[in-house]
Structure formats: structure tokens, C-alpha cells
């Protein structure tokens, strides 16, 4: 069991997905940097909770005041994958968090060790890498900085179990396990389709029906977001296909922008 009180900084798909899952345990507070992102987050959490058979007892409160996060015991930073942005948010969280509180990051590709140092409390810090869509994906990759205390490790593991997730402790290496292995495959699917003039639908159908994947690689890139995918590629040292960069330049970022390899009407 875990009686952590969750606070989440960020309003993207991962932050809102985590808030949705957190509410199956108890109240969750979400920090939004603007009124517009707060509105989007409320709508996203509501939509995600409506898909759950049992959305749980918790209320999700979205706020733009750091002070409203004070009562939490487990703070999760889930903002843009930029070290400076994450570092600034972790600094704010450290000032509002009580001395025993744990700080976490959902980074998918940055160094947990470096973010732990930026947080000011590396002994109570963890990389908590959840997957999209958070309510549906069972895995959490847990990456601890070298300074993480046994109590931090135990509490992070207990929280994952309470959220009904399977935690696997992974090395603090770029991309951890899943992204390091997944993205070279996704990018090679793009290159293959380009090289042979194949339609995204056909490549995706092959991998869905031939390899038993729930989504084909091009649909999955759209789902993750092409900008996020390119950032992951750069962090893990995988060559980002020119076609992905071209789509990003056109503002076609995948599902979230209405167009990527596919059109989302
Ligand atoms: N909460 C939130 N969103 C949900 C959801 C839930 N409980 N269940 C489904 N979804 C979303 C989908 O994103 C999609 O969104 P729209 O509302 O915009 O249509 C829609 O619901 C489709 O869901 P369906 O239930 O119709 O589809 P499905 O039953 O076939 O399952 C899926 C959808 C779970 C996404 C499945 O296709 C799947 O497992 N795909 C692979 C996902 C994957 O590999 N994720 C990892 C990506 S890598 C990553 O996340 C790491 C990183 O660091 C970037």
C-alpha cells in the first residue's frame, strides 16, 4: 500500500494521464503554468477519467499556484523535455515540498542523475518513466540516481504498485530500456517506407498483423508526437529521419496537431 499524496507539475499527455491514474488512489493536484493550459488539462483529465470503468475516489485539482501543492508527499515533474525548463520546475517543487517529500521526473530521455542534482534533493529523487496512454500502459521504468536512499526506492516502488503498475528498475542511461530499443525501430520504419514508397497504412498493417504490435510504427510515432520522438532520437543517439524533421517543420506533430504521417480529422 501507499498513502502518498500526489502533486504533478505539467499539463501534457503524460502529466494528465498520471493525474488520471493517481486519482484512482486519492486527490491529486496538478500545476499548470497558464490559465489556457489549466483549461486544457481539466478537459484532458476529464476525458481520460471518463474512459475508466472505475475512475476512483480522488479529485483532480488544477492550479496555477505553487502554494497549492504544499500538502503533497510525492511531487512529479512532467514538463517539456528541456533540461533548463525541467530544472527550473524542480527548483520550484523543492521549495514547496516538505523535507520528507520525494521529487520525481517523468523524463523519457534526460539524465535522472543530473535532474536529481538540479532538484536539490538527490537522495529523495527518482525517474518515474510512464508510458502513453498512462491509464492503459502497465510499465513504469524506475531510474534512481546514485544518491537515492533505500526509503526513496521503497516508496517509489510502493507507489507504482498502488497505482497498479509494474515497476522495473532500469539503468539511468539515455532512453532507459524501452525508448532505447523502440525508437531505432520506429525510425527505421520511416526510412523503409520512404525508400520503397510504401504507404504508412501498409507498413503499419505489416507490423500489427505480422508482429502482433497494437499499433504500427508510423501510427505510434504520430501518437507519441513527432517533436517528442525527434527529441528522444537526439538523446539516444539515433538518427532522426529527414521525413520526421520535415513534418515537424510544417507543424505536423502527429495526433496532437491533427496531422503527422496520418491526417486526424
Ligand atoms: N486513457 C487515456 N487514453 C486512452 C485510454 C485511457 N484509458 N484508452 C485508450 N486511450 C486513447 C488512445 O490514445 C486513443 O485516443 P483518442 O481518445 O484521441 O481516440 C483512443 O483512446 C483509442 O483507444 P481505443 O480504446 O479505441 O484503442 P485500443 O483499445 O486499440 O488501445 C492503445 C489503444 C492502448 C493506445 C493501443 O493501441 C496500444 O497499446 N498502443 C501502443 C502504445 C505504446 O506503445 N505506447 C508507448 C509509447 S512510447 C512512450 O510512451 C514512451 C515515451 O517516453 C514517449
PDB file of C-alpha atoms and ligand atoms in Angstrom:
ATOM      1  CA  UNK A   1       0.000   0.000   0.000  1.00  0.00           C
ATOM      2  CA  UNK A   2       0.966   3.614  -0.417  1.00  0.00           C
ATOM      3  CA  UNK A   3      -0.593   6.675   1.160  1.00  0.00           C
ATOM      4  CA  UNK A   4       1.358   9.202  -0.858  1.00  0.00           C
ATOM      5  CA  UNK A   5      -0.380  12.445  -1.813  1.00  0.00           C
ATOM      6  CA  UNK A   6       0.470  13.237  -5.433  1.00  0.00           C
ATOM      7  CA  UNK A   7       1.267  16.605  -6.986  1.00  0.00           C
ATOM      8  CA  UNK A   8       2.117  16.816 -10.666  1.00  0.00           C
ATOM      9  CA  UNK A   9       3.717  19.766 -12.474  1.00  0.00           C
ATOM     10  CA  UNK A  10       2.766  19.837 -16.145  1.00  0.00           C
ATOM     11  CA  UNK A  11      -0.302  19.554 -18.334  1.00  0.00           C
ATOM     12  CA  UNK A  12       0.740  17.386 -21.271  1.00  0.00           C
ATOM     13  CA  UNK A  13      -0.495  13.900 -22.124  1.00  0.00           C
ATOM     14  CA  UNK A  14       1.789  12.208 -19.576  1.00  0.00           C
ATOM     15  CA  UNK A  15       1.002  14.640 -16.743  1.00  0.00           C
ATOM     16  CA  UNK A  16      -2.757  14.350 -17.323  1.00  0.00           C
ATOM     17  CA  UNK A  17      -2.530  10.580 -17.720  1.00  0.00           C
ATOM     18  CA  UNK A  18      -0.658  10.286 -14.449  1.00  0.00           C
ATOM     19  CA  UNK A  19      -3.194  12.537 -12.707  1.00  0.00           C
ATOM     20  CA  UNK A  20      -5.937  10.273 -14.037  1.00  0.00           C
ATOM     21  CA  UNK A  21      -4.240   7.197 -12.611  1.00  0.00           C
ATOM     22  CA  UNK A  22      -3.337   8.979  -9.362  1.00  0.00           C
ATOM     23  CA  UNK A  23      -6.986   9.800  -8.763  1.00  0.00           C
ATOM     24  CA  UNK A  24      -7.724   6.075  -8.507  1.00  0.00           C
ATOM     25  CA  UNK A  25      -5.847   6.330  -5.173  1.00  0.00           C
ATOM     26  CA  UNK A  26      -6.773   9.778  -3.844  1.00  0.00           C
ATOM     27  CA  UNK A  27      -6.747  13.507  -4.501  1.00  0.00           C
ATOM     28  CA  UNK A  28      -4.205  14.863  -6.977  1.00  0.00           C
ATOM     29  CA  UNK A  29      -3.060  18.456  -7.515  1.00  0.00           C
ATOM     30  CA  UNK A  30      -1.802  19.465 -10.962  1.00  0.00           C
ATOM     31  CA  UNK A  31       0.251  22.628 -11.554  1.00  0.00           C
ATOM     32  CA  UNK A  32      -0.437  24.480 -14.834  1.00  0.00           C
ATOM     33  CA  UNK A  33       1.733  27.379 -15.988  1.00  0.00           C
ATOM     34  CA  UNK A  34      -1.171  29.339 -17.518  1.00  0.00           C
ATOM     35  CA  UNK A  35      -4.953  29.545 -17.473  1.00  0.00           C
ATOM     36  CA  UNK A  36      -5.086  28.152 -21.000  1.00  0.00           C
ATOM     37  CA  UNK A  37      -3.030  25.075 -20.078  1.00  0.00           C
ATOM     38  CA  UNK A  38      -5.110  24.638 -16.924  1.00  0.00           C
ATOM     39  CA  UNK A  39      -8.280  24.524 -19.035  1.00  0.00           C
ATOM     40  CA  UNK A  40      -6.762  22.013 -21.454  1.00  0.00           C
ATOM     41  CA  UNK A  41      -5.578  19.856 -18.549  1.00  0.00           C
ATOM     42  CA  UNK A  42      -9.022  19.807 -16.910  1.00  0.00           C
ATOM     43  CA  UNK A  43     -10.585  18.696 -20.197  1.00  0.00           C
ATOM     44  CA  UNK A  44      -7.899  16.064 -20.814  1.00  0.00           C
ATOM     45  CA  UNK A  45      -8.184  14.575 -17.313  1.00  0.00           C
ATOM     46  CA  UNK A  46     -11.963  14.539 -17.558  1.00  0.00           C
ATOM     47  CA  UNK A  47     -11.798  12.751 -20.919  1.00  0.00           C
ATOM     48  CA  UNK A  48      -9.260  10.206 -19.671  1.00  0.00           C
ATOM     49  CA  UNK A  49     -11.215   9.545 -16.461  1.00  0.00           C
ATOM     50  CA  UNK A  50     -14.402   9.028 -18.458  1.00  0.00           C
ATOM     51  CA  UNK A  51     -12.723   6.102 -20.246  1.00  0.00           C
ATOM     52  CA  UNK A  52     -12.085   4.256 -16.972  1.00  0.00           C
ATOM     53  CA  UNK A  53     -14.561   1.768 -15.609  1.00  0.00           C
ATOM     54  CA  UNK A  54     -13.768   2.989 -12.086  1.00  0.00           C
ATOM     55  CA  UNK A  55     -12.141   6.451 -12.063  1.00  0.00           C
ATOM     56  CA  UNK A  56     -11.613   6.195  -8.310  1.00  0.00           C
ATOM     57  CA  UNK A  57     -12.292   8.386  -5.306  1.00  0.00           C
ATOM     58  CA  UNK A  58      -9.808  11.197  -5.903  1.00  0.00           C
ATOM     59  CA  UNK A  59     -10.452  14.736  -7.085  1.00  0.00           C
ATOM     60  CA  UNK A  60      -8.013  16.262  -9.563  1.00  0.00           C
ATOM     61  CA  UNK A  61      -7.442  19.956  -8.851  1.00  0.00           C
ATOM     62  CA  UNK A  62      -5.629  22.028 -11.466  1.00  0.00           C
ATOM     63  CA  UNK A  63      -3.972  25.161 -10.099  1.00  0.00           C
ATOM     64  CA  UNK A  64      -1.543  27.858 -11.196  1.00  0.00           C
ATOM     65  CA  UNK A  65      -0.277  28.500  -7.687  1.00  0.00           C
ATOM     66  CA  UNK A  66       2.770  26.567  -6.446  1.00  0.00           C
ATOM     67  CA  UNK A  67       1.476  27.050  -2.900  1.00  0.00           C
ATOM     68  CA  UNK A  68      -1.476  24.724  -3.558  1.00  0.00           C
ATOM     69  CA  UNK A  69       0.975  21.825  -3.917  1.00  0.00           C
ATOM     70  CA  UNK A  70       2.375  22.106  -0.386  1.00  0.00           C
ATOM     71  CA  UNK A  71       0.471  19.198   1.180  1.00  0.00           C
ATOM     72  CA  UNK A  72       1.743  16.608  -1.285  1.00  0.00           C
ATOM     73  CA  UNK A  73       4.282  13.939  -0.302  1.00  0.00           C
ATOM     74  CA  UNK A  74       5.252  12.836  -3.828  1.00  0.00           C
ATOM     75  CA  UNK A  75       5.906  15.515  -6.455  1.00  0.00           C
ATOM     76  CA  UNK A  76       6.188  14.591 -10.119  1.00  0.00           C
ATOM     77  CA  UNK A  77       7.741  16.947 -12.672  1.00  0.00           C
ATOM     78  CA  UNK A  78       6.247  16.238 -16.102  1.00  0.00           C
ATOM     79  CA  UNK A  79       7.016  19.285 -18.246  1.00  0.00           C
ATOM     80  CA  UNK A  80       8.855  19.780 -21.563  1.00  0.00           C
ATOM     81  CA  UNK A  81      11.953  17.635 -22.228  1.00  0.00           C
ATOM     82  CA  UNK A  82      14.338  20.565 -21.870  1.00  0.00           C
ATOM     83  CA  UNK A  83      16.910  20.446 -19.079  1.00  0.00           C
ATOM     84  CA  UNK A  84      16.574  24.162 -18.243  1.00  0.00           C
ATOM     85  CA  UNK A  85      12.770  24.008 -18.079  1.00  0.00           C
ATOM     86  CA  UNK A  86      12.776  20.839 -16.010  1.00  0.00           C
ATOM     87  CA  UNK A  87      15.499  22.215 -13.744  1.00  0.00           C
ATOM     88  CA  UNK A  88      13.502  25.389 -13.058  1.00  0.00           C
ATOM     89  CA  UNK A  89      10.332  23.435 -12.256  1.00  0.00           C
ATOM     90  CA  UNK A  90      12.239  21.040  -9.968  1.00  0.00           C
ATOM     91  CA  UNK A  91      13.689  24.063  -8.156  1.00  0.00           C
ATOM     92  CA  UNK A  92      10.139  25.372  -7.515  1.00  0.00           C
ATOM     93  CA  UNK A  93       8.977  21.957  -6.341  1.00  0.00           C
ATOM     94  CA  UNK A  94      11.901  21.716  -3.918  1.00  0.00           C
ATOM     95  CA  UNK A  95      10.863  24.988  -2.307  1.00  0.00           C
ATOM     96  CA  UNK A  96       7.213  23.942  -1.747  1.00  0.00           C
ATOM     97  CA  UNK A  97       7.887  20.279  -0.847  1.00  0.00           C
ATOM     98  CA  UNK A  98       8.250  19.263   2.786  1.00  0.00           C
ATOM     99  CA  UNK A  99      11.602  17.796   3.913  1.00  0.00           C
ATOM    100  CA  UNK A 100      10.454  14.163   3.611  1.00  0.00           C
ATOM    101  CA  UNK A 101       8.744  14.586   0.253  1.00  0.00           C
ATOM    102  CA  UNK A 102      10.046  12.787  -2.813  1.00  0.00           C
ATOM    103  CA  UNK A 103      10.606  14.546  -6.137  1.00  0.00           C
ATOM    104  CA  UNK A 104      10.226  12.596  -9.364  1.00  0.00           C
ATOM    105  CA  UNK A 105      10.646  13.250 -13.063  1.00  0.00           C
ATOM    106  CA  UNK A 106       8.862  11.570 -15.949  1.00  0.00           C
ATOM    107  CA  UNK A 107      11.728  12.340 -18.308  1.00  0.00           C
ATOM    108  CA  UNK A 108      11.975   9.837 -21.122  1.00  0.00           C
ATOM    109  CA  UNK A 109      15.487  10.648 -22.245  1.00  0.00           C
ATOM    110  CA  UNK A 110      17.349  13.099 -19.989  1.00  0.00           C
ATOM    111  CA  UNK A 111      19.801  12.083 -17.254  1.00  0.00           C
ATOM    112  CA  UNK A 112      17.991  11.339 -13.990  1.00  0.00           C
ATOM    113  CA  UNK A 113      21.286  11.855 -12.140  1.00  0.00           C
ATOM    114  CA  UNK A 114      21.632  15.401 -13.490  1.00  0.00           C
ATOM    115  CA  UNK A 115      17.989  16.262 -12.819  1.00  0.00           C
ATOM    116  CA  UNK A 116      18.405  14.844  -9.290  1.00  0.00           C
ATOM    117  CA  UNK A 117      21.233  17.290  -8.666  1.00  0.00           C
ATOM    118  CA  UNK A 118      19.162  20.147 -10.128  1.00  0.00           C
ATOM    119  CA  UNK A 119      16.330  19.230  -7.740  1.00  0.00           C
ATOM    120  CA  UNK A 120      18.470  19.917  -4.682  1.00  0.00           C
ATOM    121  CA  UNK A 121      17.433  16.623  -3.040  1.00  0.00           C
ATOM    122  CA  UNK A 122      19.116  13.759  -4.916  1.00  0.00           C
ATOM    123  CA  UNK A 123      18.633  11.351  -2.002  1.00  0.00           C
ATOM    124  CA  UNK A 124      14.865  11.712  -2.375  1.00  0.00           C
ATOM    125  CA  UNK A 125      14.647  11.684  -6.173  1.00  0.00           C
ATOM    126  CA  UNK A 126      13.509   9.163  -8.770  1.00  0.00           C
ATOM    127  CA  UNK A 127      12.945   8.892 -12.511  1.00  0.00           C
ATOM    128  CA  UNK A 128       9.406   7.593 -12.935  1.00  0.00           C
ATOM    129  CA  UNK A 129       9.039   6.859 -16.622  1.00  0.00           C
ATOM    130  CA  UNK A 130       5.441   6.085 -17.508  1.00  0.00           C
ATOM    131  CA  UNK A 131       4.091   5.361 -20.977  1.00  0.00           C
ATOM    132  CA  UNK A 132       1.386   6.804 -23.176  1.00  0.00           C
ATOM    133  CA  UNK A 133      -1.559   6.370 -22.604  1.00  0.00           C
ATOM    134  CA  UNK A 134      -0.718   6.169 -18.913  1.00  0.00           C
ATOM    135  CA  UNK A 135      -4.011   4.570 -17.803  1.00  0.00           C
ATOM    136  CA  UNK A 136      -3.519   1.714 -20.261  1.00  0.00           C
ATOM    137  CA  UNK A 137       0.228   1.009 -20.146  1.00  0.00           C
ATOM    138  CA  UNK A 138       1.314  -1.228 -17.274  1.00  0.00           C
ATOM    139  CA  UNK A 139       5.037  -0.440 -17.183  1.00  0.00           C
ATOM    140  CA  UNK A 140       6.921   2.126 -15.130  1.00  0.00           C
ATOM    141  CA  UNK A 141      10.670   2.309 -15.641  1.00  0.00           C
ATOM    142  CA  UNK A 142      12.221   3.408 -12.338  1.00  0.00           C
ATOM    143  CA  UNK A 143      15.653   5.016 -12.595  1.00  0.00           C
ATOM    144  CA  UNK A 144      17.332   6.068  -9.355  1.00  0.00           C
ATOM    145  CA  UNK A 145      20.237   8.486  -9.014  1.00  0.00           C
ATOM    146  CA  UNK A 146      23.204   7.010  -7.103  1.00  0.00           C
ATOM    147  CA  UNK A 147      22.301   9.090  -4.009  1.00  0.00           C
ATOM    148  CA  UNK A 148      18.695   7.772  -3.744  1.00  0.00           C
ATOM    149  CA  UNK A 149      18.028   6.469  -0.234  1.00  0.00           C
ATOM    150  CA  UNK A 150      16.566   2.999   0.434  1.00  0.00           C
ATOM    151  CA  UNK A 151      13.415   4.752   1.730  1.00  0.00           C
ATOM    152  CA  UNK A 152      13.053   6.605  -1.596  1.00  0.00           C
ATOM    153  CA  UNK A 153      13.429   3.357  -3.502  1.00  0.00           C
ATOM    154  CA  UNK A 154      10.871   1.627  -1.319  1.00  0.00           C
ATOM    155  CA  UNK A 155       8.321   4.473  -1.535  1.00  0.00           C
ATOM    156  CA  UNK A 156       8.639   4.834  -5.310  1.00  0.00           C
ATOM    157  CA  UNK A 157       8.190   1.095  -5.775  1.00  0.00           C
ATOM    158  CA  UNK A 158       5.192   1.035  -3.412  1.00  0.00           C
ATOM    159  CA  UNK A 159       3.564   3.939  -5.263  1.00  0.00           C
ATOM    160  CA  UNK A 160       3.837   2.106  -8.595  1.00  0.00           C
ATOM    161  CA  UNK A 161       2.252  -0.994  -7.071  1.00  0.00           C
ATOM    162  CA  UNK A 162      -0.560   1.078  -5.555  1.00  0.00           C
ATOM    163  CA  UNK A 163      -1.182   2.603  -8.997  1.00  0.00           C
ATOM    164  CA  UNK A 164      -1.452  -0.950 -10.342  1.00  0.00           C
ATOM    165  CA  UNK A 165       1.689  -0.582 -12.449  1.00  0.00           C
ATOM    166  CA  UNK A 166       4.585  -2.967 -12.878  1.00  0.00           C
ATOM    167  CA  UNK A 167       7.837  -1.250 -11.960  1.00  0.00           C
ATOM    168  CA  UNK A 168      11.161  -2.330 -13.406  1.00  0.00           C
ATOM    169  CA  UNK A 169      14.351  -0.729 -12.121  1.00  0.00           C
ATOM    170  CA  UNK A 170      16.408   0.334 -15.130  1.00  0.00           C
ATOM    171  CA  UNK A 171      19.826   1.961 -15.542  1.00  0.00           C
ATOM    172  CA  UNK A 172      19.984   5.757 -15.773  1.00  0.00           C
ATOM    173  CA  UNK A 173      21.058   5.520 -19.405  1.00  0.00           C
ATOM    174  CA  UNK A 174      19.593   7.641 -22.236  1.00  0.00           C
ATOM    175  CA  UNK A 175      16.188   6.261 -23.238  1.00  0.00           C
ATOM    176  CA  UNK A 176      16.278   3.689 -20.421  1.00  0.00           C
ATOM    177  CA  UNK A 177      15.232   0.313 -21.890  1.00  0.00           C
ATOM    178  CA  UNK A 178      12.051   0.956 -23.870  1.00  0.00           C
ATOM    179  CA  UNK A 179      12.906   4.096 -25.802  1.00  0.00           C
ATOM    180  CA  UNK A 180      16.494   2.996 -26.459  1.00  0.00           C
ATOM    181  CA  UNK A 181      15.192  -0.162 -28.151  1.00  0.00           C
ATOM    182  CA  UNK A 182      11.922   1.193 -29.575  1.00  0.00           C
ATOM    183  CA  UNK A 183      12.915   4.384 -31.382  1.00  0.00           C
ATOM    184  CA  UNK A 184      15.602   2.946 -33.702  1.00  0.00           C
ATOM    185  CA  UNK A 185      12.886   0.551 -34.884  1.00  0.00           C
ATOM    186  CA  UNK A 186      10.314   3.351 -35.348  1.00  0.00           C
ATOM    187  CA  UNK A 187      12.800   5.476 -37.293  1.00  0.00           C
ATOM    188  CA  UNK A 188      13.864   2.561 -39.465  1.00  0.00           C
ATOM    189  CA  UNK A 189      10.198   2.061 -40.378  1.00  0.00           C
ATOM    190  CA  UNK A 190      10.081   5.674 -41.622  1.00  0.00           C
ATOM    191  CA  UNK A 191      13.244   5.222 -43.675  1.00  0.00           C
ATOM    192  CA  UNK A 192      11.954   1.945 -45.095  1.00  0.00           C
ATOM    193  CA  UNK A 193       8.608   3.453 -46.124  1.00  0.00           C
ATOM    194  CA  UNK A 194      10.404   6.395 -47.767  1.00  0.00           C
ATOM    195  CA  UNK A 195      12.938   4.245 -49.563  1.00  0.00           C
ATOM    196  CA  UNK A 196      10.324   1.914 -51.038  1.00  0.00           C
ATOM    197  CA  UNK A 197       7.496   4.413 -51.469  1.00  0.00           C
ATOM    198  CA  UNK A 198       5.218   2.464 -49.132  1.00  0.00           C
ATOM    199  CA  UNK A 199       2.094   3.956 -47.633  1.00  0.00           C
ATOM    200  CA  UNK A 200       2.128   4.351 -43.803  1.00  0.00           C
ATOM    201  CA  UNK A 201      -1.016   2.210 -43.640  1.00  0.00           C
ATOM    202  CA  UNK A 202       0.735  -0.707 -45.316  1.00  0.00           C
ATOM    203  CA  UNK A 203       3.879  -0.600 -43.166  1.00  0.00           C
ATOM    204  CA  UNK A 204       1.706  -0.355 -40.057  1.00  0.00           C
ATOM    205  CA  UNK A 205      -0.531  -3.216 -41.157  1.00  0.00           C
ATOM    206  CA  UNK A 206       2.534  -5.440 -41.608  1.00  0.00           C
ATOM    207  CA  UNK A 207       3.813  -4.823 -38.097  1.00  0.00           C
ATOM    208  CA  UNK A 208       0.372  -5.071 -36.475  1.00  0.00           C
ATOM    209  CA  UNK A 209      -0.583  -8.325 -38.123  1.00  0.00           C
ATOM    210  CA  UNK A 210       2.871  -9.799 -38.623  1.00  0.00           C
ATOM    211  CA  UNK A 211       4.483  -8.899 -35.309  1.00  0.00           C
ATOM    212  CA  UNK A 212       1.419  -8.594 -33.106  1.00  0.00           C
ATOM    213  CA  UNK A 213       2.038  -4.953 -32.171  1.00  0.00           C
ATOM    214  CA  UNK A 214      -1.015  -2.983 -31.006  1.00  0.00           C
ATOM    215  CA  UNK A 215      -0.045  -0.052 -33.236  1.00  0.00           C
ATOM    216  CA  UNK A 216       2.165   0.137 -36.312  1.00  0.00           C
ATOM    217  CA  UNK A 217       5.377   2.207 -36.096  1.00  0.00           C
ATOM    218  CA  UNK A 218       4.173   5.252 -38.035  1.00  0.00           C
ATOM    219  CA  UNK A 219       0.908   5.462 -36.110  1.00  0.00           C
ATOM    220  CA  UNK A 220       2.918   5.116 -32.902  1.00  0.00           C
ATOM    221  CA  UNK A 221       5.233   7.992 -33.882  1.00  0.00           C
ATOM    222  CA  UNK A 222       2.155  10.149 -34.504  1.00  0.00           C
ATOM    223  CA  UNK A 223       0.744   9.017 -31.175  1.00  0.00           C
ATOM    224  CA  UNK A 224       3.898   9.893 -29.203  1.00  0.00           C
ATOM    225  CA  UNK A 225       4.299  13.160 -31.142  1.00  0.00           C
ATOM    226  CA  UNK A 226       6.927  13.773 -33.820  1.00  0.00           C
ATOM    227  CA  UNK A 227       8.596  16.573 -31.850  1.00  0.00           C
ATOM    228  CA  UNK A 228       8.860  14.387 -28.750  1.00  0.00           C
ATOM    229  CA  UNK A 229      10.092  11.496 -30.910  1.00  0.00           C
ATOM    230  CA  UNK A 230      12.805  13.658 -32.500  1.00  0.00           C
ATOM    231  CA  UNK A 231      13.930  14.842 -29.052  1.00  0.00           C
ATOM    232  CA  UNK A 232      14.150  11.226 -27.863  1.00  0.00           C
ATOM    233  CA  UNK A 233      16.093  10.291 -31.016  1.00  0.00           C
ATOM    234  CA  UNK A 234      18.654  13.008 -30.372  1.00  0.00           C
ATOM    235  CA  UNK A 235      19.084  11.966 -26.728  1.00  0.00           C
ATOM    236  CA  UNK A 236      19.614   8.284 -27.513  1.00  0.00           C
ATOM    237  CA  UNK A 237      21.883   8.988 -30.492  1.00  0.00           C
ATOM    238  CA  UNK A 238      19.510   7.593 -33.142  1.00  0.00           C
ATOM    239  CA  UNK A 239      19.441   9.415 -36.485  1.00  0.00           C
ATOM    240  CA  UNK A 240      16.110  11.226 -36.796  1.00  0.00           C
ATOM    241  CA  UNK A 241      14.739  10.639 -40.328  1.00  0.00           C
ATOM    242  CA  UNK A 242      14.608  13.670 -42.626  1.00  0.00           C
ATOM    243  CA  UNK A 243      10.899  12.980 -43.195  1.00  0.00           C
ATOM    244  CA  UNK A 244      10.212  13.371 -39.462  1.00  0.00           C
ATOM    245  CA  UNK A 245      12.141  16.656 -39.359  1.00  0.00           C
ATOM    246  CA  UNK A 246      10.257  17.877 -42.463  1.00  0.00           C
ATOM    247  CA  UNK A 247       6.867  17.125 -40.910  1.00  0.00           C
ATOM    248  CA  UNK A 248       7.873  18.925 -37.713  1.00  0.00           C
ATOM    249  CA  UNK A 249       8.947  21.962 -39.754  1.00  0.00           C
ATOM    250  CA  UNK A 250       5.462  22.009 -41.321  1.00  0.00           C
ATOM    251  CA  UNK A 251       3.885  21.948 -37.861  1.00  0.00           C
ATOM    252  CA  UNK A 252       2.651  18.399 -38.397  1.00  0.00           C
ATOM    253  CA  UNK A 253       3.470  16.919 -34.988  1.00  0.00           C
ATOM    254  CA  UNK A 254       1.181  13.879 -35.083  1.00  0.00           C
ATOM    255  CA  UNK A 255      -2.183  13.287 -33.451  1.00  0.00           C
ATOM    256  CA  UNK A 256      -1.981  16.285 -31.153  1.00  0.00           C
ATOM    257  CA  UNK A 257      -1.707  18.735 -34.065  1.00  0.00           C
ATOM    258  CA  UNK A 258      -4.189  16.934 -36.333  1.00  0.00           C
ATOM    259  CA  UNK A 259      -1.577  15.737 -38.838  1.00  0.00           C
ATOM    260  CA  UNK A 260       1.581  13.657 -38.938  1.00  0.00           C
ATOM    261  CA  UNK A 261       2.094  10.591 -41.087  1.00  0.00           C
ATOM    262  CA  UNK A 262      -1.710  10.407 -40.987  1.00  0.00           C
ATOM    263  CA  UNK A 263      -4.456  13.019 -41.004  1.00  0.00           C
ATOM    264  CA  UNK A 264      -6.657  13.150 -37.908  1.00  0.00           C
ATOM    265  CA  UNK A 265      -9.878  14.849 -38.894  1.00  0.00           C
TER     266      UNK A 265
HETATM  267  N1  LIG B   1      -6.854   6.823 -21.059  1.00  0.00           N
HETATM  268  C1  LIG B   1      -6.403   7.698 -21.945  1.00  0.00           C
HETATM  269  N2  LIG B   1      -6.353   7.478 -23.265  1.00  0.00           N
HETATM  270  C2  LIG B   1      -6.739   6.270 -23.682  1.00  0.00           C
HETATM  271  C3  LIG B   1      -7.195   5.280 -22.802  1.00  0.00           C
HETATM  272  C4  LIG B   1      -7.259   5.595 -21.448  1.00  0.00           C
HETATM  273  N3  LIG B   1      -7.711   4.736 -20.556  1.00  0.00           N
HETATM  274  N4  LIG B   1      -7.502   4.197 -23.524  1.00  0.00           N
HETATM  275  C5  LIG B   1      -7.287   4.484 -24.798  1.00  0.00           C
HETATM  276  N5  LIG B   1      -6.747   5.713 -24.920  1.00  0.00           N
HETATM  277  C6  LIG B   1      -6.787   6.539 -26.103  1.00  0.00           C
HETATM  278  C7  LIG B   1      -5.960   6.457 -27.279  1.00  0.00           C
HETATM  279  O1  LIG B   1      -4.876   7.265 -27.244  1.00  0.00           O
HETATM  280  C8  LIG B   1      -6.941   6.963 -28.315  1.00  0.00           C
HETATM  281  O2  LIG B   1      -7.243   8.355 -28.077  1.00  0.00           O
HETATM  282  P1  LIG B   1      -8.480   9.210 -28.625  1.00  0.00           P
HETATM  283  O3  LIG B   1      -9.384   9.377 -27.449  1.00  0.00           O
HETATM  284  O4  LIG B   1      -7.895  10.508 -29.064  1.00  0.00           O
HETATM  285  O5  LIG B   1      -9.136   8.453 -29.752  1.00  0.00           O
HETATM  286  C9  LIG B   1      -8.099   6.165 -28.069  1.00  0.00           C
HETATM  287  O6  LIG B   1      -8.059   6.177 -26.647  1.00  0.00           O
HETATM  288  C10 LIG B   1      -8.067   4.836 -28.736  1.00  0.00           C
HETATM  289  O7  LIG B   1      -8.304   3.942 -27.799  1.00  0.00           O
HETATM  290  P2  LIG B   1      -9.080   2.591 -28.072  1.00  0.00           P
HETATM  291  O8  LIG B   1      -9.503   2.091 -26.734  1.00  0.00           O
HETATM  292  O9  LIG B   1     -10.083   2.762 -29.173  1.00  0.00           O
HETATM  293  O10 LIG B   1      -7.927   1.725 -28.716  1.00  0.00           O
HETATM  294  P3  LIG B   1      -7.270   0.402 -28.265  1.00  0.00           P
HETATM  295  O11 LIG B   1      -8.095  -0.337 -27.297  1.00  0.00           O
HETATM  296  O12 LIG B   1      -6.882  -0.227 -29.540  1.00  0.00           O
HETATM  297  O13 LIG B   1      -5.928   0.799 -27.474  1.00  0.00           O
HETATM  298  C11 LIG B   1      -3.794   1.730 -27.193  1.00  0.00           C
HETATM  299  C12 LIG B   1      -5.215   1.913 -27.735  1.00  0.00           C
HETATM  300  C13 LIG B   1      -3.810   1.319 -25.728  1.00  0.00           C
HETATM  301  C14 LIG B   1      -3.139   3.090 -27.349  1.00  0.00           C
HETATM  302  C15 LIG B   1      -3.057   0.600 -28.008  1.00  0.00           C
HETATM  303  O14 LIG B   1      -3.180   0.891 -29.352  1.00  0.00           O
HETATM  304  C16 LIG B   1      -1.582   0.482 -27.646  1.00  0.00           C
HETATM  305  O15 LIG B   1      -1.215  -0.178 -26.699  1.00  0.00           O
HETATM  306  N6  LIG B   1      -0.694   1.126 -28.444  1.00  0.00           N
HETATM  307  C17 LIG B   1       0.745   1.151 -28.186  1.00  0.00           C
HETATM  308  C18 LIG B   1       1.049   2.264 -27.226  1.00  0.00           C
HETATM  309  C19 LIG B   1       2.524   2.368 -26.933  1.00  0.00           C
HETATM  310  O16 LIG B   1       3.363   1.667 -27.447  1.00  0.00           O
HETATM  311  N7  LIG B   1       2.843   3.302 -26.055  1.00  0.00           N
HETATM  312  C20 LIG B   1       4.190   3.589 -25.701  1.00  0.00           C
HETATM  313  C21 LIG B   1       4.648   4.745 -26.498  1.00  0.00           C
HETATM  314  S1  LIG B   1       6.323   5.176 -26.112  1.00  0.00           S
HETATM  315  C22 LIG B   1       6.152   6.104 -24.730  1.00  0.00           C
HETATM  316  O17 LIG B   1       5.125   6.437 -24.242  1.00  0.00           O
HETATM  317  C23 LIG B   1       7.435   6.450 -24.078  1.00  0.00           C
HETATM  318  C24 LIG B   1       7.870   7.824 -24.237  1.00  0.00           C
HETATM  319  O18 LIG B   1       8.708   8.208 -23.436  1.00  0.00           O
HETATM  320  C25 LIG B   1       7.414   8.721 -25.296  1.00  0.00           C
END
